[in-house]
Amino acid sequence: MNKWEVSRRDLLKSLGVGGACLPFLSASRTSYAQGGDAPKRMIVHLQTEGYRKENWLPPAGPLNTLPSSLQPLEEFKNDLIVMGNLTNPKFPGCQRWAHGSYGGIFTGGPVDPNSGNGKEYWEPTVPSLDQIVATEIQKANPQITQKTLAFGIGAGNTGRYPGSNRCFWAGAKQSITPETDPYKVYSSIFAGRPMTGAGGAMPDPAADKLRIERKSLLDFVGKDLERFKARLGQEDKMLIDGHLESVRQLERKLGAEIKDGGNCGGLFSGDPAKPVAITTANTPMLWTLQMQLIVMALKCDVTRVGTTQVGDSTGGAIIFDFVPGVPREGNGYQRFRDWHDLGHRPVRPGPDGDDKSRVDKWTMGKFAELLGYLKKTPDAGGGTMLDSTVVLWGNHMEDGSSHGAQAMPWIIAGKSKGYFKTGVSIPTPNRAINGPMMEIATAMGVKLDHFNDPALGKPMPELRA
């Protein structure tokens, strides 16, 4: 490979764009070149209303036959650690009313007793896992432009209390606002427009004009890209071509018209200048686009930490009639078959009425989709992104019908370059959520004695390879 030195900022300036050039900049940075190694990345995801454990939690030991709700993950079972009974001791509310545990689920530390409504939805006073890890990463890698990339579907814009719709925090009173519009994030990443705040994006008229004219941002800088490629070896050229094709594919998806197929209940409003409708009916497509953007942003080294939150603390923001077999009308608790209605009334009368397990299985299918994107994306060093990424798939409740807060279902996916011992189910009774987060932070290179609580945040060596 040709040896050369180039200023990242000067190259971006000369090309006239920002993030569109990041795919090959990431491949060419010195930190990648040494030993052909890839950096470690992390994704943290939250859902609400728990799972039907009888159809979800496998027996302790090696993952063999997966329960029905986990069957979409069959291809990836050797990449999983399933934990079904984690406790949340720092949640101060009623242990059978876990709505209020939403805000502090990824902190596992003290909360502000004067926040929320005085009975639940307390706000944490310490940073969440994503922010702890991302802060250390950015200290060591100042070239990373985005500390974290935060997405939300049916989350972030509902409820009166931050603790009811925010689960990622930089510290006390510093909640991370998730972005619900993938187009805004796309403009920020691939048109060089800086992000504002934690998850928002400024409008970019130039990028909007390109999309309206159906022009590719890559075509816009095509000659510069070709000149740049000429300076690289054959291996890096192939890597660049793969990245650019991924960008073009995403542009084609984002450029396609999304039809408004349902009522968002007034919880979201789309930007009329952009061809996207942020509605509950479009949840499957929005979720897919957001996962694709996170994987691309991680691959392009825009960030090394991505987060998503699907559903708020009440579970009332998404109606699941887009899942085959699930009706639109509720089952006696809420008007519509949203997560809250599914939680309290999981089974309808009749032989095929277990809608909650049906939705649990569908969401595991989305998890499988994310793992598929990671596994299909080649990475530096000859592996895939799943080899270097750890994904925490969490929930803040045990089971929607019990609303318990002390036996929560979590999954770790990915070995993080061999750190985790995957392919197993670990019962984790009486183990606090702090333990897995301590191990994830350690796997990501963060040096801690404990995670947000001296007594609870001790290591869990049983998770390590």
Tab-separated table of C-alpha atoms in Angstrom:
chain	number	residue	atom	x	y	z
A	1	MET	CA	0.000	0.000	0.000
A	2	ASN	CA	1.225	3.507	-0.811
A	3	LYS	CA	2.492	5.364	2.253
A	4	TRP	CA	1.219	8.904	2.533
A	5	GLU	CA	0.288	11.504	5.081
A	6	VAL	CA	-2.755	13.740	4.708
A	7	SER	CA	-4.666	16.065	7.015
A	8	ARG	CA	-8.215	14.828	7.547
A	9	ARG	CA	-9.544	18.370	7.803
A	10	ASP	CA	-7.654	19.569	4.694
A	11	LEU	CA	-8.868	16.631	2.636
A	12	LEU	CA	-12.490	17.161	3.671
A	13	LYS	CA	-12.156	20.841	2.841
A	14	SER	CA	-10.701	20.132	-0.576
A	15	LEU	CA	-13.456	17.673	-1.425
A	16	GLY	CA	-16.142	20.091	-0.294
A	17	VAL	CA	-18.083	17.614	1.840
A	18	GLY	CA	-17.719	15.967	5.194
A	19	GLY	CA	-19.128	12.590	6.094
A	20	ALA	CA	-19.406	11.331	2.516
A	21	CYS	CA	-15.634	10.962	2.549
A	22	LEU	CA	-15.411	9.253	5.904
A	23	PRO	CA	-15.623	5.659	4.629
A	24	PHE	CA	-12.179	5.745	3.059
A	25	LEU	CA	-10.730	8.086	5.661
A	26	SER	CA	-11.549	5.454	8.274
A	27	ALA	CA	-9.851	2.773	6.210
A	28	SER	CA	-6.722	4.872	5.773
A	29	ARG	CA	-6.122	6.188	9.292
A	30	THR	CA	-2.917	5.076	10.982
A	31	SER	CA	-4.811	3.366	13.792
A	32	TYR	CA	-6.383	1.028	11.239
A	33	ALA	CA	-3.217	0.445	9.296
A	34	GLN	CA	-1.203	-0.873	12.203
A	35	GLY	CA	-1.658	-4.625	11.993
A	36	GLY	CA	-4.789	-4.183	9.866
A	37	ASP	CA	-6.832	-3.948	13.041
A	38	ALA	CA	-10.377	-2.580	13.456
A	39	PRO	CA	-11.535	-0.511	16.429
A	40	LYS	CA	-14.043	-1.800	18.948
A	41	ARG	CA	-17.590	-0.421	18.694
A	42	MET	CA	-20.703	-0.577	20.826
A	43	ILE	CA	-24.465	-0.406	20.266
A	44	VAL	CA	-26.944	-0.084	23.144
A	45	HIS	CA	-30.651	-0.683	22.522
A	46	LEU	CA	-33.677	-0.372	24.813
A	47	GLN	CA	-37.198	-1.731	24.450
A	48	THR	CA	-40.131	-1.563	26.812
A	49	GLU	CA	-42.744	-3.858	28.396
A	50	GLY	CA	-40.525	-6.921	28.886
A	51	TYR	CA	-40.920	-10.334	27.230
A	52	ARG	CA	-43.130	-13.412	27.727
A	53	LYS	CA	-40.396	-15.386	29.479
A	54	GLU	CA	-41.936	-18.792	28.968
A	55	ASN	CA	-41.484	-18.220	25.228
A	56	TRP	CA	-38.248	-16.266	25.432
A	57	LEU	CA	-35.788	-17.418	28.127
A	58	PRO	CA	-33.713	-20.531	27.241
A	59	PRO	CA	-32.448	-22.933	29.923
A	60	ALA	CA	-29.080	-22.231	31.508
A	61	GLY	CA	-26.041	-23.469	29.628
A	62	PRO	CA	-25.154	-23.654	25.921
A	63	LEU	CA	-27.702	-22.212	23.523
A	64	ASN	CA	-29.144	-25.217	21.716
A	65	THR	CA	-32.817	-25.128	20.698
A	66	LEU	CA	-34.008	-21.551	21.089
A	67	PRO	CA	-37.465	-20.722	22.527
A	68	SER	CA	-40.048	-19.490	20.039
A	69	SER	CA	-39.520	-15.766	20.618
A	70	LEU	CA	-35.758	-16.137	20.113
A	71	GLN	CA	-35.946	-18.303	17.003
A	72	PRO	CA	-35.186	-15.389	14.618
A	73	LEU	CA	-31.713	-15.338	16.232
A	74	GLU	CA	-30.911	-18.957	15.331
A	75	GLU	CA	-28.186	-17.912	12.880
A	76	PHE	CA	-26.492	-15.833	15.575
A	77	LYS	CA	-26.933	-17.984	18.702
A	78	ASN	CA	-23.195	-18.604	18.937
A	79	ASP	CA	-22.741	-14.829	19.165
A	80	LEU	CA	-25.169	-14.334	22.089
A	81	ILE	CA	-25.196	-14.235	25.877
A	82	VAL	CA	-28.804	-14.419	27.116
A	83	MET	CA	-29.424	-13.080	30.634
A	84	GLY	CA	-32.952	-13.444	31.916
A	85	ASN	CA	-33.079	-12.396	35.558
A	86	LEU	CA	-31.012	-9.259	36.091
A	87	THR	CA	-31.985	-7.030	39.000
A	88	ASN	CA	-32.141	-3.230	39.227
A	89	PRO	CA	-31.580	-2.549	42.958
A	90	LYS	CA	-31.086	1.198	42.550
A	91	PHE	CA	-34.620	1.638	41.210
A	92	PRO	CA	-36.359	3.179	44.256
A	93	GLY	CA	-39.956	2.678	43.187
A	94	CYS	CA	-42.439	-0.129	43.615
A	95	GLN	CA	-40.718	-3.267	42.377
A	96	ARG	CA	-43.899	-4.327	40.594
A	97	TRP	CA	-44.284	-1.080	38.702
A	98	ALA	CA	-41.278	-0.791	36.436
A	99	HIS	CA	-42.494	2.017	34.168
A	100	GLY	CA	-40.442	4.383	36.296
A	101	SER	CA	-37.249	2.340	35.885
A	102	TYR	CA	-36.945	3.475	32.258
A	103	GLY	CA	-34.762	6.534	32.837
A	104	GLY	CA	-31.999	4.870	34.841
A	105	ILE	CA	-31.867	1.474	33.173
A	106	PHE	CA	-28.382	2.001	31.698
A	107	THR	CA	-26.943	3.824	34.702
A	108	GLY	CA	-27.660	1.455	37.602
A	109	GLY	CA	-26.780	4.254	39.989
A	110	PRO	CA	-28.383	6.873	42.242
A	111	VAL	CA	-31.364	8.928	41.116
A	112	ASP	CA	-32.639	12.392	41.971
A	113	PRO	CA	-35.548	11.858	44.429
A	114	ASN	CA	-36.966	15.273	43.529
A	115	SER	CA	-37.263	14.492	39.812
A	116	GLY	CA	-40.145	12.885	37.950
A	117	ASN	CA	-43.565	13.008	39.548
A	118	GLY	CA	-42.361	12.085	43.025
A	119	LYS	CA	-43.504	8.467	42.636
A	120	GLU	CA	-41.654	7.269	39.537
A	121	TYR	CA	-39.750	8.492	36.437
A	122	TRP	CA	-36.788	9.566	38.554
A	123	GLU	CA	-33.770	10.908	36.691
A	124	PRO	CA	-30.315	9.428	37.235
A	125	THR	CA	-27.509	11.558	38.613
A	126	VAL	CA	-24.693	9.641	36.905
A	127	PRO	CA	-23.892	9.029	33.220
A	128	SER	CA	-25.172	5.997	31.349
A	129	LEU	CA	-23.030	3.239	29.864
A	130	ASP	CA	-22.924	4.753	26.374
A	131	GLN	CA	-21.660	8.112	27.611
A	132	ILE	CA	-19.038	6.621	29.928
A	133	VAL	CA	-17.603	4.540	27.096
A	134	ALA	CA	-17.915	7.239	24.424
A	135	THR	CA	-16.190	9.847	26.602
A	136	GLU	CA	-13.113	7.655	26.991
A	137	ILE	CA	-13.106	6.750	23.298
A	138	GLN	CA	-13.214	10.394	22.245
A	139	LYS	CA	-10.391	11.305	24.617
A	140	ALA	CA	-8.171	8.748	22.924
A	141	ASN	CA	-9.488	9.422	19.406
A	142	PRO	CA	-10.166	13.169	18.990
A	143	GLN	CA	-10.696	12.703	15.247
A	144	ILE	CA	-14.109	11.098	15.929
A	145	THR	CA	-16.668	13.779	15.082
A	146	GLN	CA	-19.743	12.422	16.867
A	147	LYS	CA	-19.545	11.258	20.473
A	148	THR	CA	-22.592	9.019	20.096
A	149	LEU	CA	-25.333	8.543	17.518
A	150	ALA	CA	-28.722	8.412	19.254
A	151	PHE	CA	-31.932	7.186	17.588
A	152	GLY	CA	-35.478	6.752	18.828
A	153	ILE	CA	-38.729	5.237	17.583
A	154	GLY	CA	-41.792	6.045	19.652
A	155	ALA	CA	-39.452	7.540	22.231
A	156	GLY	CA	-37.942	10.849	23.185
A	157	ASN	CA	-40.865	13.151	22.443
A	158	THR	CA	-43.590	11.793	24.690
A	159	GLY	CA	-44.480	12.245	28.333
A	160	ARG	CA	-44.028	15.113	30.757
A	161	TYR	CA	-40.966	13.815	32.570
A	162	PRO	CA	-37.506	13.209	31.054
A	163	GLY	CA	-37.235	9.981	33.023
A	164	SER	CA	-40.222	8.616	31.111
A	165	ASN	CA	-38.706	9.041	27.653
A	166	ARG	CA	-34.921	9.370	28.086
A	167	CYS	CA	-32.683	6.427	28.961
A	168	PHE	CA	-29.264	7.775	27.981
A	169	TRP	CA	-27.619	10.484	30.100
A	170	ALA	CA	-24.367	12.443	30.132
A	171	GLY	CA	-24.984	13.189	33.814
A	172	ALA	CA	-27.548	14.799	36.117
A	173	LYS	CA	-30.087	16.841	34.112
A	174	GLN	CA	-28.199	16.018	30.896
A	175	SER	CA	-30.424	13.650	28.950
A	176	ILE	CA	-29.526	12.515	25.438
A	177	THR	CA	-32.249	13.421	22.947
A	178	PRO	CA	-32.773	10.677	20.348
A	179	GLU	CA	-33.346	11.549	16.700
A	180	THR	CA	-36.475	10.013	15.171
A	181	ASP	CA	-35.869	11.130	11.566
A	182	PRO	CA	-33.226	9.064	9.715
A	183	TYR	CA	-33.057	11.674	6.957
A	184	LYS	CA	-31.700	14.286	9.328
A	185	VAL	CA	-29.001	11.941	10.533
A	186	TYR	CA	-28.193	10.941	6.964
A	187	SER	CA	-27.732	14.599	6.045
A	188	SER	CA	-25.450	15.080	9.024
A	189	ILE	CA	-23.277	12.055	8.321
A	190	PHE	CA	-23.089	12.071	4.551
A	191	ALA	CA	-23.350	15.759	3.708
A	192	GLY	CA	-20.857	17.060	6.238
A	193	ARG	CA	-23.440	18.957	8.275
A	194	PRO	CA	-22.554	19.087	11.988
A	195	MET	CA	-24.912	17.533	14.494
A	196	THR	CA	-26.485	19.767	17.133
A	197	GLY	CA	-27.006	18.679	20.711
A	198	ALA	CA	-27.000	14.970	21.387
A	199	GLY	CA	-29.126	13.629	18.578
A	200	GLY	CA	-30.554	16.474	16.516
A	201	ALA	CA	-29.413	17.732	13.129
A	202	MET	CA	-29.514	21.101	11.426
A	203	PRO	CA	-31.319	21.352	8.067
A	204	ASP	CA	-28.940	21.231	5.116
A	205	PRO	CA	-30.467	22.890	2.005
A	206	ALA	CA	-27.610	21.738	-0.233
A	207	ALA	CA	-28.039	18.115	0.763
A	208	ASP	CA	-31.829	18.401	0.455
A	209	LYS	CA	-31.416	19.794	-3.068
A	210	LEU	CA	-29.237	16.848	-4.065
A	211	ARG	CA	-31.815	14.395	-2.744
A	212	ILE	CA	-34.686	16.181	-4.479
A	213	GLU	CA	-32.758	16.029	-7.752
A	214	ARG	CA	-32.001	12.355	-7.000
A	215	LYS	CA	-28.258	13.010	-7.283
A	216	SER	CA	-25.764	11.049	-5.260
A	217	LEU	CA	-23.519	12.829	-2.814
A	218	LEU	CA	-20.801	10.510	-4.071
A	219	ASP	CA	-21.323	11.642	-7.674
A	220	PHE	CA	-20.984	15.193	-6.387
A	221	VAL	CA	-17.372	14.472	-5.424
A	222	GLY	CA	-16.712	11.659	-7.901
A	223	LYS	CA	-13.533	13.001	-9.508
A	224	ASP	CA	-11.951	13.739	-6.150
A	225	LEU	CA	-12.784	10.237	-4.953
A	226	GLU	CA	-11.183	8.656	-8.007
A	227	ARG	CA	-8.014	10.724	-7.562
A	228	PHE	CA	-7.875	9.707	-3.917
A	229	LYS	CA	-8.337	6.010	-4.725
A	230	ALA	CA	-5.402	6.177	-7.156
A	231	ARG	CA	-3.112	6.785	-4.197
A	232	LEU	CA	-4.095	3.577	-2.407
A	233	GLY	CA	-3.234	-0.090	-2.717
A	234	GLN	CA	-5.579	-2.663	-4.254
A	235	GLU	CA	-6.909	-3.906	-0.880
A	236	ASP	CA	-7.937	-0.437	0.250
A	237	LYS	CA	-9.452	0.306	-3.162
A	238	MET	CA	-11.735	-2.726	-2.815
A	239	LEU	CA	-12.690	-1.661	0.694
A	240	ILE	CA	-13.544	1.845	-0.512
A	241	ASP	CA	-15.636	0.522	-3.404
A	242	GLY	CA	-17.618	-1.616	-0.950
A	243	HIS	CA	-18.257	1.364	1.324
A	244	LEU	CA	-19.325	3.607	-1.546
A	245	GLU	CA	-21.748	1.002	-2.864
A	246	SER	CA	-23.276	0.761	0.625
A	247	VAL	CA	-23.746	4.532	0.623
A	248	ARG	CA	-25.421	4.403	-2.797
A	249	GLN	CA	-27.761	1.620	-1.674
A	250	LEU	CA	-28.790	3.617	1.363
A	251	GLU	CA	-29.342	6.704	-0.785
A	252	ARG	CA	-31.671	4.716	-2.997
A	253	LYS	CA	-33.654	3.521	0.013
A	254	LEU	CA	-33.844	6.962	1.545
A	255	GLY	CA	-34.862	8.422	-1.802
A	256	ALA	CA	-37.817	6.089	-2.152
A	257	GLU	CA	-41.218	7.437	-1.186
A	258	ILE	CA	-42.578	6.135	2.111
A	259	LYS	CA	-46.353	5.903	2.127
A	260	ASP	CA	-48.190	7.035	5.234
A	261	GLY	CA	-50.032	3.891	6.274
A	262	GLY	CA	-51.251	4.733	9.742
A	263	ASN	CA	-52.001	7.223	12.449
A	264	CYS	CA	-49.076	8.323	14.602
A	265	GLY	CA	-51.411	9.525	17.320
A	266	GLY	CA	-49.943	13.010	17.206
A	267	LEU	CA	-46.745	11.791	18.866
A	268	PHE	CA	-44.518	12.527	15.880
A	269	SER	CA	-44.514	14.933	12.959
A	270	GLY	CA	-42.499	14.462	9.818
A	271	ASP	CA	-40.680	17.195	7.962
A	272	PRO	CA	-42.948	18.017	4.953
A	273	ALA	CA	-39.896	18.924	2.873
A	274	LYS	CA	-38.604	15.363	3.061
A	275	PRO	CA	-40.115	12.153	1.644
A	276	VAL	CA	-40.594	10.377	4.953
A	277	ALA	CA	-43.563	9.904	7.236
A	278	ILE	CA	-42.689	9.269	10.872
A	279	THR	CA	-45.735	7.254	11.849
A	280	THR	CA	-46.327	4.174	13.937
A	281	ALA	CA	-47.229	2.248	10.773
A	282	ASN	CA	-43.791	2.993	9.337
A	283	THR	CA	-41.979	1.620	12.394
A	284	PRO	CA	-40.507	-1.385	10.492
A	285	MET	CA	-38.959	0.801	7.785
A	286	LEU	CA	-37.787	3.532	10.163
A	287	TRP	CA	-36.216	0.925	12.432
A	288	THR	CA	-34.394	-0.628	9.475
A	289	LEU	CA	-33.067	2.703	8.229
A	290	GLN	CA	-31.867	3.658	11.677
A	291	MET	CA	-30.014	0.370	12.117
A	292	GLN	CA	-28.396	0.792	8.728
A	293	LEU	CA	-27.280	4.297	9.588
A	294	ILE	CA	-25.772	3.197	12.898
A	295	VAL	CA	-23.812	0.416	11.220
A	296	MET	CA	-22.606	2.780	8.488
A	297	ALA	CA	-21.648	5.489	10.970
A	298	LEU	CA	-19.694	2.981	13.043
A	299	LYS	CA	-18.030	1.618	9.947
A	300	CYS	CA	-17.119	5.126	8.754
A	301	ASP	CA	-15.746	5.980	12.220
A	302	VAL	CA	-18.077	8.940	12.568
A	303	THR	CA	-18.747	7.467	16.008
A	304	ARG	CA	-17.990	4.242	17.827
A	305	VAL	CA	-21.107	4.223	19.999
A	306	GLY	CA	-24.673	4.046	18.703
A	307	THR	CA	-27.891	3.940	20.736
A	308	THR	CA	-31.542	3.258	19.992
A	309	GLN	CA	-34.644	3.386	22.153
A	310	VAL	CA	-37.834	1.844	20.786
A	311	GLY	CA	-40.909	2.750	22.795
A	312	ASP	CA	-41.131	5.021	25.826
A	313	SER	CA	-41.671	4.050	29.468
A	314	THR	CA	-45.423	3.509	29.025
A	315	GLY	CA	-45.238	1.535	25.781
A	316	GLY	CA	-48.138	3.457	24.265
A	317	ALA	CA	-46.377	5.074	21.311
A	318	ILE	CA	-46.349	2.186	18.793
A	319	ILE	CA	-49.381	0.260	17.532
A	320	PHE	CA	-48.293	-3.203	16.383
A	321	ASP	CA	-50.935	-3.969	13.785
A	322	PHE	CA	-48.144	-4.099	11.186
A	323	VAL	CA	-47.031	-7.397	12.761
A	324	PRO	CA	-48.873	-10.270	10.986
A	325	GLY	CA	-51.715	-11.592	13.124
A	326	VAL	CA	-51.841	-8.672	15.557
A	327	PRO	CA	-55.074	-6.600	15.415
A	328	ARG	CA	-55.206	-2.829	15.612
A	329	GLU	CA	-57.786	-2.698	18.368
A	330	GLY	CA	-56.697	-3.219	21.946
A	331	ASN	CA	-57.553	-6.140	24.191
A	332	GLY	CA	-59.344	-4.264	26.951
A	333	TYR	CA	-56.595	-2.167	28.488
A	334	GLN	CA	-55.783	0.439	25.842
A	335	ARG	CA	-57.709	1.505	22.772
A	336	PHE	CA	-55.075	0.156	20.395
A	337	ARG	CA	-52.783	-2.886	20.462
A	338	ASP	CA	-49.735	-0.950	21.595
A	339	TRP	CA	-46.957	-2.247	23.862
A	340	HIS	CA	-48.856	-1.189	26.992
A	341	ASP	CA	-51.995	-3.050	25.953
A	342	LEU	CA	-49.893	-6.076	24.988
A	343	GLY	CA	-48.182	-5.994	28.364
A	344	HIS	CA	-51.340	-5.986	30.471
A	345	ARG	CA	-53.463	-8.108	28.120
A	346	PRO	CA	-50.932	-10.272	26.223
A	347	VAL	CA	-53.342	-12.982	25.095
A	348	ARG	CA	-56.650	-12.497	23.296
A	349	PRO	CA	-59.405	-15.116	23.521
A	350	GLY	CA	-58.937	-17.938	21.063
A	351	PRO	CA	-56.268	-20.505	20.171
A	352	ASP	CA	-53.983	-18.036	18.395
A	353	GLY	CA	-54.282	-14.965	20.569
A	354	ASP	CA	-50.817	-14.621	22.158
A	355	ASP	CA	-50.048	-11.267	20.546
A	356	LYS	CA	-47.311	-10.379	23.041
A	357	SER	CA	-45.167	-13.366	22.128
A	358	ARG	CA	-45.859	-12.649	18.469
A	359	VAL	CA	-44.533	-9.113	18.889
A	360	ASP	CA	-41.616	-10.359	21.020
A	361	LYS	CA	-40.625	-12.652	18.155
A	362	TRP	CA	-41.015	-9.877	15.602
A	363	THR	CA	-38.731	-7.545	17.569
A	364	MET	CA	-36.155	-10.339	17.847
A	365	GLY	CA	-36.347	-10.453	14.066
A	366	LYS	CA	-35.301	-6.794	14.002
A	367	PHE	CA	-32.433	-7.665	16.330
A	368	ALA	CA	-31.414	-10.400	13.911
A	369	GLU	CA	-31.570	-7.845	11.104
A	370	LEU	CA	-29.101	-5.602	12.952
A	371	LEU	CA	-26.745	-8.503	13.653
A	372	GLY	CA	-27.016	-9.465	10.005
A	373	TYR	CA	-25.874	-6.016	8.884
A	374	LEU	CA	-22.898	-6.243	11.242
A	375	LYS	CA	-22.001	-9.772	10.175
A	376	LYS	CA	-22.235	-9.006	6.451
A	377	THR	CA	-20.062	-5.901	6.681
A	378	PRO	CA	-16.343	-6.669	6.156
A	379	ASP	CA	-13.982	-5.066	8.619
A	380	ALA	CA	-10.285	-4.298	8.732
A	381	GLY	CA	-8.191	-7.304	9.663
A	382	GLY	CA	-10.249	-9.794	7.674
A	383	GLY	CA	-13.220	-10.177	10.026
A	384	THR	CA	-16.666	-8.623	10.109
A	385	MET	CA	-18.097	-5.790	12.157
A	386	LEU	CA	-19.832	-8.292	14.429
A	387	ASP	CA	-16.409	-9.549	15.474
A	388	SER	CA	-15.387	-6.119	16.782
A	389	THR	CA	-18.761	-4.841	18.042
A	390	VAL	CA	-20.665	-5.498	21.253
A	391	VAL	CA	-24.440	-4.978	21.236
A	392	LEU	CA	-26.449	-4.682	24.448
A	393	TRP	CA	-30.142	-5.418	23.814
A	394	GLY	CA	-31.969	-4.425	26.986
A	395	ASN	CA	-35.380	-3.996	28.544
A	396	HIS	CA	-36.417	-2.202	31.726
A	397	MET	CA	-39.176	-4.677	32.662
A	398	GLU	CA	-39.432	-8.384	33.379
A	399	ASP	CA	-42.716	-9.122	31.658
A	400	GLY	CA	-45.340	-6.660	30.543
A	401	SER	CA	-48.060	-8.443	32.501
A	402	SER	CA	-46.179	-8.385	35.815
A	403	HIS	CA	-44.426	-5.033	35.290
A	404	GLY	CA	-41.661	-6.281	37.559
A	405	ALA	CA	-38.339	-4.456	37.832
A	406	GLN	CA	-36.102	-7.172	39.305
A	407	ALA	CA	-35.786	-10.000	36.763
A	408	MET	CA	-35.092	-8.251	33.496
A	409	PRO	CA	-34.252	-9.845	30.135
A	410	TRP	CA	-31.014	-8.647	28.525
A	411	ILE	CA	-28.868	-9.968	25.684
A	412	ILE	CA	-25.241	-9.302	24.839
A	413	ALA	CA	-24.323	-9.961	21.211
A	414	GLY	CA	-20.865	-9.990	19.684
A	415	LYS	CA	-17.561	-11.155	21.141
A	416	SER	CA	-15.862	-7.731	21.161
A	417	LYS	CA	-12.693	-9.243	19.683
A	418	GLY	CA	-12.855	-12.342	21.807
A	419	TYR	CA	-13.636	-10.701	25.151
A	420	PHE	CA	-17.022	-12.340	25.722
A	421	LYS	CA	-17.898	-16.021	26.039
A	422	THR	CA	-20.939	-16.234	23.797
A	423	GLY	CA	-23.355	-18.996	22.836
A	424	VAL	CA	-24.713	-19.378	26.364
A	425	SER	CA	-27.695	-18.590	28.567
A	426	ILE	CA	-26.804	-17.365	32.054
A	427	PRO	CA	-29.623	-17.237	34.657
A	428	THR	CA	-28.002	-14.256	36.522
A	429	PRO	CA	-30.300	-14.484	39.583
A	430	ASN	CA	-29.621	-11.718	42.089
A	431	ARG	CA	-27.064	-10.126	39.767
A	432	ALA	CA	-27.485	-6.406	39.190
A	433	ILE	CA	-27.539	-4.782	35.773
A	434	ASN	CA	-24.327	-3.003	36.789
A	435	GLY	CA	-22.316	-6.216	36.331
A	436	PRO	CA	-22.880	-6.697	32.576
A	437	MET	CA	-22.371	-2.969	32.010
A	438	MET	CA	-19.097	-3.137	33.951
A	439	GLU	CA	-17.942	-5.952	31.663
A	440	ILE	CA	-19.013	-4.128	28.503
A	441	ALA	CA	-17.170	-0.971	29.576
A	442	THR	CA	-14.070	-3.056	30.322
A	443	ALA	CA	-14.325	-4.811	26.950
A	444	MET	CA	-14.403	-1.370	25.324
A	445	GLY	CA	-11.166	-0.400	27.060
A	446	VAL	CA	-12.583	1.718	29.897
A	447	LYS	CA	-10.743	1.207	33.177
A	448	LEU	CA	-13.168	1.116	36.113
A	449	ASP	CA	-13.171	-0.330	39.617
A	450	HIS	CA	-16.962	-0.568	39.527
A	451	PHE	CA	-19.865	0.616	37.425
A	452	ASN	CA	-21.783	3.506	39.058
A	453	ASP	CA	-22.131	1.712	42.425
A	454	PRO	CA	-19.284	0.291	44.543
A	455	ALA	CA	-21.327	-2.645	45.855
A	456	LEU	CA	-23.344	-3.543	42.751
A	457	GLY	CA	-21.042	-2.676	39.880
A	458	LYS	CA	-18.514	-5.461	40.355
A	459	PRO	CA	-17.157	-7.476	37.409
A	460	MET	CA	-18.886	-10.626	36.117
A	461	PRO	CA	-16.034	-12.915	35.036
A	462	GLU	CA	-18.529	-15.582	33.934
A	463	LEU	CA	-19.261	-13.409	30.889
A	464	ARG	CA	-15.640	-13.487	29.692
A	465	ALA	CA	-14.039	-15.922	27.291
